[in-house]
Amino acid sequence: MPVLSLSMDLADSTCAKNKIQRRCTTLAHAHRQFELLARLFYRAETALYTRLVTEGVPITSIFQMKSIGDEVWVVIDLPDSGPSDAFNTRVAAVLRAAIATACQDVSFRYTKRPLTADEEAADPPKSTLRTVSVSLGVKIFVDLIDDAVETSQIRLDVFQKDLSSLLRTSGPSNARIPLVRPTAASILERLGGFTLTLAGQVKYRTDYIGPNVDHFFRAAKGAQVGRVAVGAWLLARLTDLSGKPLRPRPGRKIVVPAGKAIYRFSVAKHIRLRKKDLKGFRQGYDVYVLRDRSIEKVMATAGFVGVHGLRP
């Protein structure tokens, strides 16, 4: 079950959030900036999906596996059949969409104090307002996962088997706080990540386990701010115009034939991850930073921007 795996997150977001919390005069005002930051990141995420579809990836082939704050893990199915260059076509589409997303910053300005109602209503905002700027780059890593086990059904089986004991574990009694007895549906949703439909069916999200999955997240350390990093496993499966495996070299371009189109990506950087960087694995790994300057030029003036904590 080979799939393309993609991770996207904001660079230095933890440092930025700590600075926001220290500078804002109230905690509620800081929380509003966190909400804006999340909203802008989610816009970047949906823009990635839109670009994937625009590049020819079916929306039904895209799965968001996990989202934790300003980090997201996505897998994209590879075509089961089709022309011999179907793999090249799907990978080129994903790389182009990823490059267009990674070269855009998530940025906004906020005031250290909450705005008054009149200041909130002013459009454009008053120029006398003193604001703080935040600009965070997007990092994307893409690689191939070609050996993993799908675990969602296994997880559901275990939770259903242990559901009776979970229902009995209701916690200590408290006379002042009435004890709300959990339902099977609430436990499956809160602890298992499943959704019980009105028809009694259980819906669950896809998930995988295997050394390739662990390797993917270890290798994601090679991601660079504002760029797309690609693992050697994926690049080794791409073929050039003569049908031979690609050989990426820093400072050179790789040419990827995809149907009637031919795409060229610049190999901007080679990163050699050492064995100690890949905890649990016995050898290092090569990661390459790819660029498409024609896409970057078009996207240079675009971005995901908000102001003063006002929602975009």
PDB file of C-alpha atoms in Angstrom:
ATOM      1  CA  MET A   1       0.000   0.000   0.000  1.00  0.00           C
ATOM      2  CA  PRO A   2       2.479   2.668  -1.017  1.00  0.00           C
ATOM      3  CA  VAL A   3       1.296   6.226  -0.318  1.00  0.00           C
ATOM      4  CA  LEU A   4       2.806   9.678  -0.526  1.00  0.00           C
ATOM      5  CA  SER A   5       3.262  11.139   2.927  1.00  0.00           C
ATOM      6  CA  LEU A   6       3.393  14.894   3.561  1.00  0.00           C
ATOM      7  CA  SER A   7       3.964  16.846   6.752  1.00  0.00           C
ATOM      8  CA  MET A   8       3.448  20.588   7.052  1.00  0.00           C
ATOM      9  CA  ASP A   9       4.089  22.837  10.022  1.00  0.00           C
ATOM     10  CA  LEU A  10       4.979  26.396  10.964  1.00  0.00           C
ATOM     11  CA  ALA A  11       8.632  27.137  11.678  1.00  0.00           C
ATOM     12  CA  ASP A  12       9.475  28.654  15.080  1.00  0.00           C
ATOM     13  CA  SER A  13       5.802  28.806  16.045  1.00  0.00           C
ATOM     14  CA  THR A  14       6.475  27.867  19.685  1.00  0.00           C
ATOM     15  CA  CYS A  15       8.836  30.829  20.098  1.00  0.00           C
ATOM     16  CA  ALA A  16       6.292  33.134  18.427  1.00  0.00           C
ATOM     17  CA  LYS A  17       3.445  31.975  20.684  1.00  0.00           C
ATOM     18  CA  ASN A  18       5.545  32.483  23.803  1.00  0.00           C
ATOM     19  CA  LYS A  19       6.426  36.024  22.696  1.00  0.00           C
ATOM     20  CA  ILE A  20       2.778  36.820  21.996  1.00  0.00           C
ATOM     21  CA  GLN A  21       1.743  35.626  25.444  1.00  0.00           C
ATOM     22  CA  ARG A  22       4.469  37.694  27.142  1.00  0.00           C
ATOM     23  CA  ARG A  23       3.709  40.872  25.199  1.00  0.00           C
ATOM     24  CA  CYS A  24      -0.090  40.918  25.354  1.00  0.00           C
ATOM     25  CA  THR A  25      -1.514  42.786  28.345  1.00  0.00           C
ATOM     26  CA  THR A  26      -4.253  40.208  28.957  1.00  0.00           C
ATOM     27  CA  LEU A  27      -4.393  36.455  28.536  1.00  0.00           C
ATOM     28  CA  ALA A  28      -7.677  36.715  26.640  1.00  0.00           C
ATOM     29  CA  HIS A  29      -6.049  39.045  24.109  1.00  0.00           C
ATOM     30  CA  ALA A  30      -3.157  36.611  23.678  1.00  0.00           C
ATOM     31  CA  HIS A  31      -5.622  33.792  23.096  1.00  0.00           C
ATOM     32  CA  ARG A  32      -7.221  35.806  20.332  1.00  0.00           C
ATOM     33  CA  GLN A  33      -3.877  36.006  18.544  1.00  0.00           C
ATOM     34  CA  PHE A  34      -3.482  32.237  18.908  1.00  0.00           C
ATOM     35  CA  GLU A  35      -6.909  31.826  17.319  1.00  0.00           C
ATOM     36  CA  LEU A  36      -5.839  34.054  14.430  1.00  0.00           C
ATOM     37  CA  LEU A  37      -2.596  32.104  14.025  1.00  0.00           C
ATOM     38  CA  ALA A  38      -4.542  28.831  13.895  1.00  0.00           C
ATOM     39  CA  ARG A  39      -7.049  30.273  11.428  1.00  0.00           C
ATOM     40  CA  LEU A  40      -4.271  31.431   9.091  1.00  0.00           C
ATOM     41  CA  PHE A  41      -2.497  28.075   9.298  1.00  0.00           C
ATOM     42  CA  TYR A  42      -5.722  26.243   8.474  1.00  0.00           C
ATOM     43  CA  ARG A  43      -6.121  28.527   5.465  1.00  0.00           C
ATOM     44  CA  ALA A  44      -2.653  27.456   4.351  1.00  0.00           C
ATOM     45  CA  GLU A  45      -3.719  23.841   4.833  1.00  0.00           C
ATOM     46  CA  THR A  46      -6.893  24.199   2.771  1.00  0.00           C
ATOM     47  CA  ALA A  47      -4.901  26.086   0.123  1.00  0.00           C
ATOM     48  CA  LEU A  48      -2.618  23.043  -0.120  1.00  0.00           C
ATOM     49  CA  TYR A  49      -5.620  20.775  -0.730  1.00  0.00           C
ATOM     50  CA  THR A  50      -7.009  23.168  -3.336  1.00  0.00           C
ATOM     51  CA  ARG A  51      -3.684  23.221  -5.172  1.00  0.00           C
ATOM     52  CA  LEU A  52      -3.430  19.438  -5.063  1.00  0.00           C
ATOM     53  CA  VAL A  53      -6.816  19.152  -6.765  1.00  0.00           C
ATOM     54  CA  THR A  54      -5.897  21.896  -9.253  1.00  0.00           C
ATOM     55  CA  GLU A  55      -2.785  19.891 -10.153  1.00  0.00           C
ATOM     56  CA  GLY A  56      -4.939  16.842 -10.877  1.00  0.00           C
ATOM     57  CA  VAL A  57      -4.953  14.904  -7.589  1.00  0.00           C
ATOM     58  CA  PRO A  58      -8.492  13.591  -6.863  1.00  0.00           C
ATOM     59  CA  ILE A  59      -9.858  14.983  -3.611  1.00  0.00           C
ATOM     60  CA  THR A  60     -10.843  11.426  -2.663  1.00  0.00           C
ATOM     61  CA  SER A  61      -7.149  10.452  -2.719  1.00  0.00           C
ATOM     62  CA  ILE A  62      -6.183  12.988  -0.036  1.00  0.00           C
ATOM     63  CA  PHE A  63      -6.442  12.059   3.655  1.00  0.00           C
ATOM     64  CA  GLN A  64      -5.601  14.271   6.599  1.00  0.00           C
ATOM     65  CA  MET A  65      -4.208  11.782   9.096  1.00  0.00           C
ATOM     66  CA  LYS A  66      -3.511  13.952  12.130  1.00  0.00           C
ATOM     67  CA  SER A  67      -3.566  17.618  13.053  1.00  0.00           C
ATOM     68  CA  ILE A  68      -1.912  18.915  16.223  1.00  0.00           C
ATOM     69  CA  GLY A  69      -2.126  22.700  16.495  1.00  0.00           C
ATOM     70  CA  ASP A  70      -0.013  24.081  13.672  1.00  0.00           C
ATOM     71  CA  GLU A  71       1.246  20.719  12.417  1.00  0.00           C
ATOM     72  CA  VAL A  72      -0.544  18.429   9.985  1.00  0.00           C
ATOM     73  CA  TRP A  73       0.149  14.992   8.486  1.00  0.00           C
ATOM     74  CA  VAL A  74      -1.429  14.153   5.139  1.00  0.00           C
ATOM     75  CA  VAL A  75      -1.231  11.064   2.938  1.00  0.00           C
ATOM     76  CA  ILE A  76      -2.041  10.944  -0.766  1.00  0.00           C
ATOM     77  CA  ASP A  77      -2.989   7.701  -2.450  1.00  0.00           C
ATOM     78  CA  LEU A  78      -0.988   6.588  -5.460  1.00  0.00           C
ATOM     79  CA  PRO A  79      -2.861   5.387  -8.568  1.00  0.00           C
ATOM     80  CA  ASP A  80      -3.412   1.612  -8.626  1.00  0.00           C
ATOM     81  CA  SER A  81      -3.389   1.507 -12.392  1.00  0.00           C
ATOM     82  CA  GLY A  82      -2.950   3.726 -15.435  1.00  0.00           C
ATOM     83  CA  PRO A  83      -0.111   4.690 -17.750  1.00  0.00           C
ATOM     84  CA  SER A  84       3.460   3.799 -16.889  1.00  0.00           C
ATOM     85  CA  ASP A  85       4.225   7.379 -15.852  1.00  0.00           C
ATOM     86  CA  ALA A  86       1.227   7.613 -13.497  1.00  0.00           C
ATOM     87  CA  PHE A  87       3.564   7.597 -10.488  1.00  0.00           C
ATOM     88  CA  ASN A  88       5.598  10.483 -11.933  1.00  0.00           C
ATOM     89  CA  THR A  89       2.415  12.406 -12.671  1.00  0.00           C
ATOM     90  CA  ARG A  90       1.035  12.072  -9.135  1.00  0.00           C
ATOM     91  CA  VAL A  91       4.360  12.929  -7.476  1.00  0.00           C
ATOM     92  CA  ALA A  92       4.950  15.958  -9.720  1.00  0.00           C
ATOM     93  CA  ALA A  93       1.457  17.241  -8.877  1.00  0.00           C
ATOM     94  CA  VAL A  94       2.099  16.891  -5.146  1.00  0.00           C
ATOM     95  CA  LEU A  95       5.509  18.592  -5.358  1.00  0.00           C
ATOM     96  CA  ARG A  96       4.152  21.538  -7.341  1.00  0.00           C
ATOM     97  CA  ALA A  97       1.273  22.054  -4.891  1.00  0.00           C
ATOM     98  CA  ALA A  98       3.635  21.739  -1.929  1.00  0.00           C
ATOM     99  CA  ILE A  99       6.125  24.248  -3.351  1.00  0.00           C
ATOM    100  CA  ALA A 100       3.350  26.781  -3.978  1.00  0.00           C
ATOM    101  CA  THR A 101       2.227  26.424  -0.357  1.00  0.00           C
ATOM    102  CA  ALA A 102       5.643  26.384   1.315  1.00  0.00           C
ATOM    103  CA  CYS A 103       6.848  29.619  -0.282  1.00  0.00           C
ATOM    104  CA  GLN A 104       4.045  31.614   1.374  1.00  0.00           C
ATOM    105  CA  ASP A 105       4.413  33.032   4.883  1.00  0.00           C
ATOM    106  CA  VAL A 106       1.762  33.050   7.572  1.00  0.00           C
ATOM    107  CA  SER A 107       1.924  36.606   8.899  1.00  0.00           C
ATOM    108  CA  PHE A 108      -0.125  39.085  10.889  1.00  0.00           C
ATOM    109  CA  ARG A 109       0.132  42.149  13.128  1.00  0.00           C
ATOM    110  CA  TYR A 110      -1.378  42.566  16.550  1.00  0.00           C
ATOM    111  CA  THR A 111      -1.593  45.178  19.293  1.00  0.00           C
ATOM    112  CA  LYS A 112      -0.291  44.455  22.772  1.00  0.00           C
ATOM    113  CA  ARG A 113      -3.564  45.602  24.300  1.00  0.00           C
ATOM    114  CA  PRO A 114      -7.138  44.765  23.283  1.00  0.00           C
ATOM    115  CA  LEU A 115      -8.699  47.188  20.815  1.00  0.00           C
ATOM    116  CA  THR A 116     -11.674  49.337  21.712  1.00  0.00           C
ATOM    117  CA  ALA A 117     -14.936  48.916  19.840  1.00  0.00           C
ATOM    118  CA  ASP A 118     -14.223  52.039  17.753  1.00  0.00           C
ATOM    119  CA  GLU A 119     -10.718  50.790  16.902  1.00  0.00           C
ATOM    120  CA  GLU A 120     -12.109  47.405  15.911  1.00  0.00           C
ATOM    121  CA  ALA A 121     -14.654  49.052  13.605  1.00  0.00           C
ATOM    122  CA  ALA A 122     -12.132  51.315  11.856  1.00  0.00           C
ATOM    123  CA  ASP A 123     -11.482  50.209   8.277  1.00  0.00           C
ATOM    124  CA  PRO A 124      -8.690  50.665   7.383  1.00  0.00           C
ATOM    125  CA  PRO A 125      -7.221  50.488  10.918  1.00  0.00           C
ATOM    126  CA  LYS A 126      -5.882  53.707  12.360  1.00  0.00           C
ATOM    127  CA  SER A 127      -2.238  54.273  11.464  1.00  0.00           C
ATOM    128  CA  THR A 128      -1.506  55.499  14.988  1.00  0.00           C
ATOM    129  CA  LEU A 129      -1.990  52.042  16.454  1.00  0.00           C
ATOM    130  CA  ARG A 130       1.297  50.464  17.518  1.00  0.00           C
ATOM    131  CA  THR A 131       1.446  46.874  16.359  1.00  0.00           C
ATOM    132  CA  VAL A 132       3.796  43.897  16.566  1.00  0.00           C
ATOM    133  CA  SER A 133       4.502  41.854  13.452  1.00  0.00           C
ATOM    134  CA  VAL A 134       4.596  38.065  13.285  1.00  0.00           C
ATOM    135  CA  SER A 135       5.798  36.234  10.179  1.00  0.00           C
ATOM    136  CA  LEU A 136       6.240  32.469  10.202  1.00  0.00           C
ATOM    137  CA  GLY A 137       7.458  30.293   7.372  1.00  0.00           C
ATOM    138  CA  VAL A 138       5.900  27.004   6.312  1.00  0.00           C
ATOM    139  CA  LYS A 139       7.961  23.792   6.232  1.00  0.00           C
ATOM    140  CA  ILE A 140       6.893  20.800   4.139  1.00  0.00           C
ATOM    141  CA  PHE A 141       8.426  17.336   3.904  1.00  0.00           C
ATOM    142  CA  VAL A 142       7.339  14.724   1.364  1.00  0.00           C
ATOM    143  CA  ASP A 143       8.378  11.085   1.108  1.00  0.00           C
ATOM    144  CA  LEU A 144       7.170   7.632   0.149  1.00  0.00           C
ATOM    145  CA  ILE A 145       5.711   5.186   2.661  1.00  0.00           C
ATOM    146  CA  ASP A 146       5.595   1.824   0.920  1.00  0.00           C
ATOM    147  CA  ASP A 147       5.341  -0.599   3.831  1.00  0.00           C
ATOM    148  CA  ALA A 148       2.913  -0.062   6.704  1.00  0.00           C
ATOM    149  CA  VAL A 149      -0.124  -1.673   8.314  1.00  0.00           C
ATOM    150  CA  GLU A 150      -3.494   0.082   8.411  1.00  0.00           C
ATOM    151  CA  THR A 151      -4.576   0.012  12.076  1.00  0.00           C
ATOM    152  CA  SER A 152      -7.950   1.753  12.299  1.00  0.00           C
ATOM    153  CA  GLN A 153      -9.990  -1.459  12.274  1.00  0.00           C
ATOM    154  CA  ILE A 154      -7.622  -3.008  14.827  1.00  0.00           C
ATOM    155  CA  ARG A 155      -8.091   0.012  17.105  1.00  0.00           C
ATOM    156  CA  LEU A 156     -11.862  -0.221  16.764  1.00  0.00           C
ATOM    157  CA  ASP A 157     -11.834  -3.953  17.560  1.00  0.00           C
ATOM    158  CA  VAL A 158      -9.809  -3.371  20.748  1.00  0.00           C
ATOM    159  CA  PHE A 159     -12.021  -0.503  21.937  1.00  0.00           C
ATOM    160  CA  GLN A 160     -15.215  -2.447  21.292  1.00  0.00           C
ATOM    161  CA  LYS A 161     -13.831  -5.438  23.178  1.00  0.00           C
ATOM    162  CA  ASP A 162     -12.868  -3.297  26.194  1.00  0.00           C
ATOM    163  CA  LEU A 163     -15.903  -1.013  26.041  1.00  0.00           C
ATOM    164  CA  SER A 164     -17.726  -2.698  28.925  1.00  0.00           C
ATOM    165  CA  SER A 165     -14.813  -2.122  31.319  1.00  0.00           C
ATOM    166  CA  LEU A 166     -14.462   1.481  30.144  1.00  0.00           C
ATOM    167  CA  LEU A 167     -18.158   2.074  30.812  1.00  0.00           C
ATOM    168  CA  ARG A 168     -17.781   0.762  34.383  1.00  0.00           C
ATOM    169  CA  THR A 169     -14.837   3.127  35.008  1.00  0.00           C
ATOM    170  CA  SER A 170     -16.909   6.212  35.796  1.00  0.00           C
ATOM    171  CA  GLY A 171     -14.630   7.869  38.362  1.00  0.00           C
ATOM    172  CA  PRO A 172     -15.084   8.806  42.045  1.00  0.00           C
ATOM    173  CA  SER A 173     -18.467   9.953  43.260  1.00  0.00           C
ATOM    174  CA  ASN A 174     -18.969  13.521  44.486  1.00  0.00           C
ATOM    175  CA  ALA A 175     -22.169  14.586  46.201  1.00  0.00           C
ATOM    176  CA  ARG A 176     -21.885  18.188  44.989  1.00  0.00           C
ATOM    177  CA  ILE A 177     -21.118  17.275  41.381  1.00  0.00           C
ATOM    178  CA  PRO A 178     -23.578  14.817  39.837  1.00  0.00           C
ATOM    179  CA  LEU A 179     -21.812  11.977  38.057  1.00  0.00           C
ATOM    180  CA  VAL A 180     -22.632  11.837  34.368  1.00  0.00           C
ATOM    181  CA  ARG A 181     -22.572   8.269  33.154  1.00  0.00           C
ATOM    182  CA  PRO A 182     -20.644   7.912  29.897  1.00  0.00           C
ATOM    183  CA  THR A 183     -22.254   6.320  26.876  1.00  0.00           C
ATOM    184  CA  ALA A 184     -20.624   3.891  24.485  1.00  0.00           C
ATOM    185  CA  ALA A 185     -20.794   6.533  21.744  1.00  0.00           C
ATOM    186  CA  SER A 186     -19.112   9.193  23.907  1.00  0.00           C
ATOM    187  CA  ILE A 187     -16.262   6.863  24.886  1.00  0.00           C
ATOM    188  CA  LEU A 188     -15.656   5.774  21.302  1.00  0.00           C
ATOM    189  CA  GLU A 189     -15.554   9.427  20.250  1.00  0.00           C
ATOM    190  CA  ARG A 190     -13.536  10.895  23.145  1.00  0.00           C
ATOM    191  CA  LEU A 191     -10.985   8.117  23.614  1.00  0.00           C
ATOM    192  CA  GLY A 192     -11.023   6.109  20.426  1.00  0.00           C
ATOM    193  CA  GLY A 193     -11.402   8.841  17.831  1.00  0.00           C
ATOM    194  CA  PHE A 194     -14.443   7.159  16.288  1.00  0.00           C
ATOM    195  CA  THR A 195     -17.834   8.581  15.349  1.00  0.00           C
ATOM    196  CA  LEU A 196     -21.076   6.672  15.808  1.00  0.00           C
ATOM    197  CA  THR A 197     -23.669   7.529  13.133  1.00  0.00           C
ATOM    198  CA  LEU A 198     -27.442   7.641  13.646  1.00  0.00           C
ATOM    199  CA  ALA A 199     -27.657   4.346  11.796  1.00  0.00           C
ATOM    200  CA  GLY A 200     -25.384   2.747  14.404  1.00  0.00           C
ATOM    201  CA  GLN A 201     -22.382   2.523  12.120  1.00  0.00           C
ATOM    202  CA  VAL A 202     -18.917   3.408  13.390  1.00  0.00           C
ATOM    203  CA  LYS A 203     -16.792   5.722  11.269  1.00  0.00           C
ATOM    204  CA  TYR A 204     -13.061   5.988  11.817  1.00  0.00           C
ATOM    205  CA  ARG A 205     -10.049   7.688  10.301  1.00  0.00           C
ATOM    206  CA  THR A 206      -7.258   5.904   8.495  1.00  0.00           C
ATOM    207  CA  ASP A 207      -4.060   5.338  10.448  1.00  0.00           C
ATOM    208  CA  TYR A 208      -0.851   3.407   9.827  1.00  0.00           C
ATOM    209  CA  ILE A 209       1.890   1.750  11.836  1.00  0.00           C
ATOM    210  CA  GLY A 210       5.282   0.482  10.699  1.00  0.00           C
ATOM    211  CA  PRO A 211       8.967   1.433  10.567  1.00  0.00           C
ATOM    212  CA  ASN A 212       8.414   3.441   7.361  1.00  0.00           C
ATOM    213  CA  VAL A 213       6.013   5.706   9.254  1.00  0.00           C
ATOM    214  CA  ASP A 214       8.524   6.250  12.058  1.00  0.00           C
ATOM    215  CA  HIS A 215      11.262   6.868   9.488  1.00  0.00           C
ATOM    216  CA  PHE A 216       9.136   9.511   7.778  1.00  0.00           C
ATOM    217  CA  PHE A 217       8.807  11.597  10.924  1.00  0.00           C
ATOM    218  CA  ARG A 218      12.489  11.197  11.805  1.00  0.00           C
ATOM    219  CA  ALA A 219      13.495  12.311   8.297  1.00  0.00           C
ATOM    220  CA  ALA A 220      11.121  15.287   8.468  1.00  0.00           C
ATOM    221  CA  LYS A 221      13.863  16.953  10.527  1.00  0.00           C
ATOM    222  CA  GLY A 222      15.388  17.814   7.163  1.00  0.00           C
ATOM    223  CA  ALA A 223      12.508  20.175   6.321  1.00  0.00           C
ATOM    224  CA  GLN A 224      13.589  23.757   5.598  1.00  0.00           C
ATOM    225  CA  VAL A 225      11.688  26.998   6.208  1.00  0.00           C
ATOM    226  CA  GLY A 226       9.829  28.150   3.113  1.00  0.00           C
ATOM    227  CA  ARG A 227      10.905  25.097   1.123  1.00  0.00           C
ATOM    228  CA  VAL A 228       9.866  21.551   0.269  1.00  0.00           C
ATOM    229  CA  ALA A 229      12.205  18.757   1.332  1.00  0.00           C
ATOM    230  CA  VAL A 230      11.875  15.354  -0.328  1.00  0.00           C
ATOM    231  CA  GLY A 231      13.190  11.995   0.869  1.00  0.00           C
ATOM    232  CA  ALA A 232      15.536   9.835  -1.184  1.00  0.00           C
ATOM    233  CA  TRP A 233      13.092   6.897  -1.175  1.00  0.00           C
ATOM    234  CA  LEU A 234      10.588   8.929  -3.132  1.00  0.00           C
ATOM    235  CA  LEU A 235      13.083  10.416  -5.576  1.00  0.00           C
ATOM    236  CA  ALA A 236      14.512   6.957  -6.280  1.00  0.00           C
ATOM    237  CA  ARG A 237      11.111   5.864  -7.616  1.00  0.00           C
ATOM    238  CA  LEU A 238      10.850   8.737 -10.095  1.00  0.00           C
ATOM    239  CA  THR A 239      12.098   8.156 -13.629  1.00  0.00           C
ATOM    240  CA  ASP A 240      13.682  10.525 -16.149  1.00  0.00           C
ATOM    241  CA  LEU A 241      12.968  10.944 -19.868  1.00  0.00           C
ATOM    242  CA  SER A 242      14.830   7.716 -20.669  1.00  0.00           C
ATOM    243  CA  GLY A 243      12.904   5.746 -18.058  1.00  0.00           C
ATOM    244  CA  LYS A 244      15.864   5.470 -15.690  1.00  0.00           C
ATOM    245  CA  PRO A 245      15.734   6.356 -11.975  1.00  0.00           C
ATOM    246  CA  LEU A 246      16.480   9.997 -11.220  1.00  0.00           C
ATOM    247  CA  ARG A 247      19.833  10.940  -9.727  1.00  0.00           C
ATOM    248  CA  PRO A 248      19.410  14.218  -7.817  1.00  0.00           C
ATOM    249  CA  ARG A 249      22.490  16.409  -7.523  1.00  0.00           C
ATOM    250  CA  PRO A 250      22.725  19.774  -5.757  1.00  0.00           C
ATOM    251  CA  GLY A 251      22.794  22.673  -8.188  1.00  0.00           C
ATOM    252  CA  ARG A 252      21.288  20.591 -10.976  1.00  0.00           C
ATOM    253  CA  LYS A 253      17.715  20.155 -12.160  1.00  0.00           C
ATOM    254  CA  ILE A 254      15.731  16.953 -12.182  1.00  0.00           C
ATOM    255  CA  VAL A 255      13.419  16.464 -15.148  1.00  0.00           C
ATOM    256  CA  VAL A 256      10.195  14.594 -14.409  1.00  0.00           C
ATOM    257  CA  PRO A 257       8.106  13.459 -17.415  1.00  0.00           C
ATOM    258  CA  ALA A 258       4.435  13.288 -16.468  1.00  0.00           C
ATOM    259  CA  GLY A 259       2.142  12.344 -19.320  1.00  0.00           C
ATOM    260  CA  LYS A 260       2.266  15.067 -21.938  1.00  0.00           C
ATOM    261  CA  ALA A 261       3.933  17.485 -19.516  1.00  0.00           C
ATOM    262  CA  ILE A 262       7.543  17.727 -18.396  1.00  0.00           C
ATOM    263  CA  TYR A 263       8.357  19.306 -15.043  1.00  0.00           C
ATOM    264  CA  ARG A 264      11.733  20.585 -13.894  1.00  0.00           C
ATOM    265  CA  PHE A 265      12.696  21.012 -10.260  1.00  0.00           C
ATOM    266  CA  SER A 266      15.932  22.544  -9.021  1.00  0.00           C
ATOM    267  CA  VAL A 267      17.839  20.566  -6.395  1.00  0.00           C
ATOM    268  CA  ALA A 268      18.686  23.469  -4.097  1.00  0.00           C
ATOM    269  CA  LYS A 269      20.245  21.512  -1.259  1.00  0.00           C
ATOM    270  CA  HIS A 270      21.304  18.036  -0.171  1.00  0.00           C
ATOM    271  CA  ILE A 271      20.946  17.177   3.517  1.00  0.00           C
ATOM    272  CA  ARG A 272      22.537  14.043   4.895  1.00  0.00           C
ATOM    273  CA  LEU A 273      20.784  12.949   8.059  1.00  0.00           C
ATOM    274  CA  ARG A 274      23.081  10.917  10.254  1.00  0.00           C
ATOM    275  CA  LYS A 275      22.156   7.677  11.971  1.00  0.00           C
ATOM    276  CA  LYS A 276      21.835   9.452  15.306  1.00  0.00           C
ATOM    277  CA  ASP A 277      19.289  11.822  13.743  1.00  0.00           C
ATOM    278  CA  LEU A 278      17.119   8.814  12.842  1.00  0.00           C
ATOM    279  CA  LYS A 279      16.576   7.245  16.227  1.00  0.00           C
ATOM    280  CA  GLY A 280      16.075   3.494  15.930  1.00  0.00           C
ATOM    281  CA  PHE A 281      17.472   3.177  12.397  1.00  0.00           C
ATOM    282  CA  ARG A 282      20.858   1.758  11.464  1.00  0.00           C
ATOM    283  CA  GLN A 283      21.890   4.101   8.688  1.00  0.00           C
ATOM    284  CA  GLY A 284      21.650   7.715   7.607  1.00  0.00           C
ATOM    285  CA  TYR A 285      19.286   9.140   5.016  1.00  0.00           C
ATOM    286  CA  ASP A 286      19.432  11.652   2.185  1.00  0.00           C
ATOM    287  CA  VAL A 287      16.937  14.508   1.926  1.00  0.00           C
ATOM    288  CA  TYR A 288      16.831  16.987  -0.947  1.00  0.00           C
ATOM    289  CA  VAL A 289      15.329  20.488  -1.038  1.00  0.00           C
ATOM    290  CA  LEU A 290      13.489  21.036  -4.329  1.00  0.00           C
ATOM    291  CA  ARG A 291      12.434  24.350  -5.848  1.00  0.00           C
ATOM    292  CA  ASP A 292      10.432  25.508  -8.843  1.00  0.00           C
ATOM    293  CA  ARG A 293      11.275  29.168  -9.338  1.00  0.00           C
ATOM    294  CA  SER A 294       8.453  29.714 -11.820  1.00  0.00           C
ATOM    295  CA  ILE A 295       5.936  28.768  -9.110  1.00  0.00           C
ATOM    296  CA  GLU A 296       7.777  30.758  -6.449  1.00  0.00           C
ATOM    297  CA  LYS A 297       7.767  33.853  -8.656  1.00  0.00           C
ATOM    298  CA  VAL A 298       4.004  33.683  -9.079  1.00  0.00           C
ATOM    299  CA  MET A 299       3.424  33.129  -5.356  1.00  0.00           C
ATOM    300  CA  ALA A 300       5.940  35.763  -4.185  1.00  0.00           C
ATOM    301  CA  THR A 301       3.307  38.386  -3.447  1.00  0.00           C
ATOM    302  CA  ALA A 302       0.744  36.001  -1.980  1.00  0.00           C
ATOM    303  CA  GLY A 303       0.437  34.948   1.642  1.00  0.00           C
ATOM    304  CA  PHE A 304      -1.913  34.273   4.516  1.00  0.00           C
ATOM    305  CA  VAL A 305      -2.161  37.590   6.310  1.00  0.00           C
ATOM    306  CA  GLY A 306      -4.275  39.085   9.107  1.00  0.00           C
ATOM    307  CA  VAL A 307      -4.071  42.351  11.043  1.00  0.00           C
ATOM    308  CA  HIS A 308      -4.375  43.369  14.713  1.00  0.00           C
ATOM    309  CA  GLY A 309      -5.951  40.051  15.643  1.00  0.00           C
ATOM    310  CA  LEU A 310      -8.953  40.819  13.423  1.00  0.00           C
ATOM    311  CA  ARG A 311     -10.062  37.617  11.772  1.00  0.00           C
ATOM    312  CA  PRO A 312      -9.235  37.465   8.046  1.00  0.00           C
TER     313      PRO A 312
END
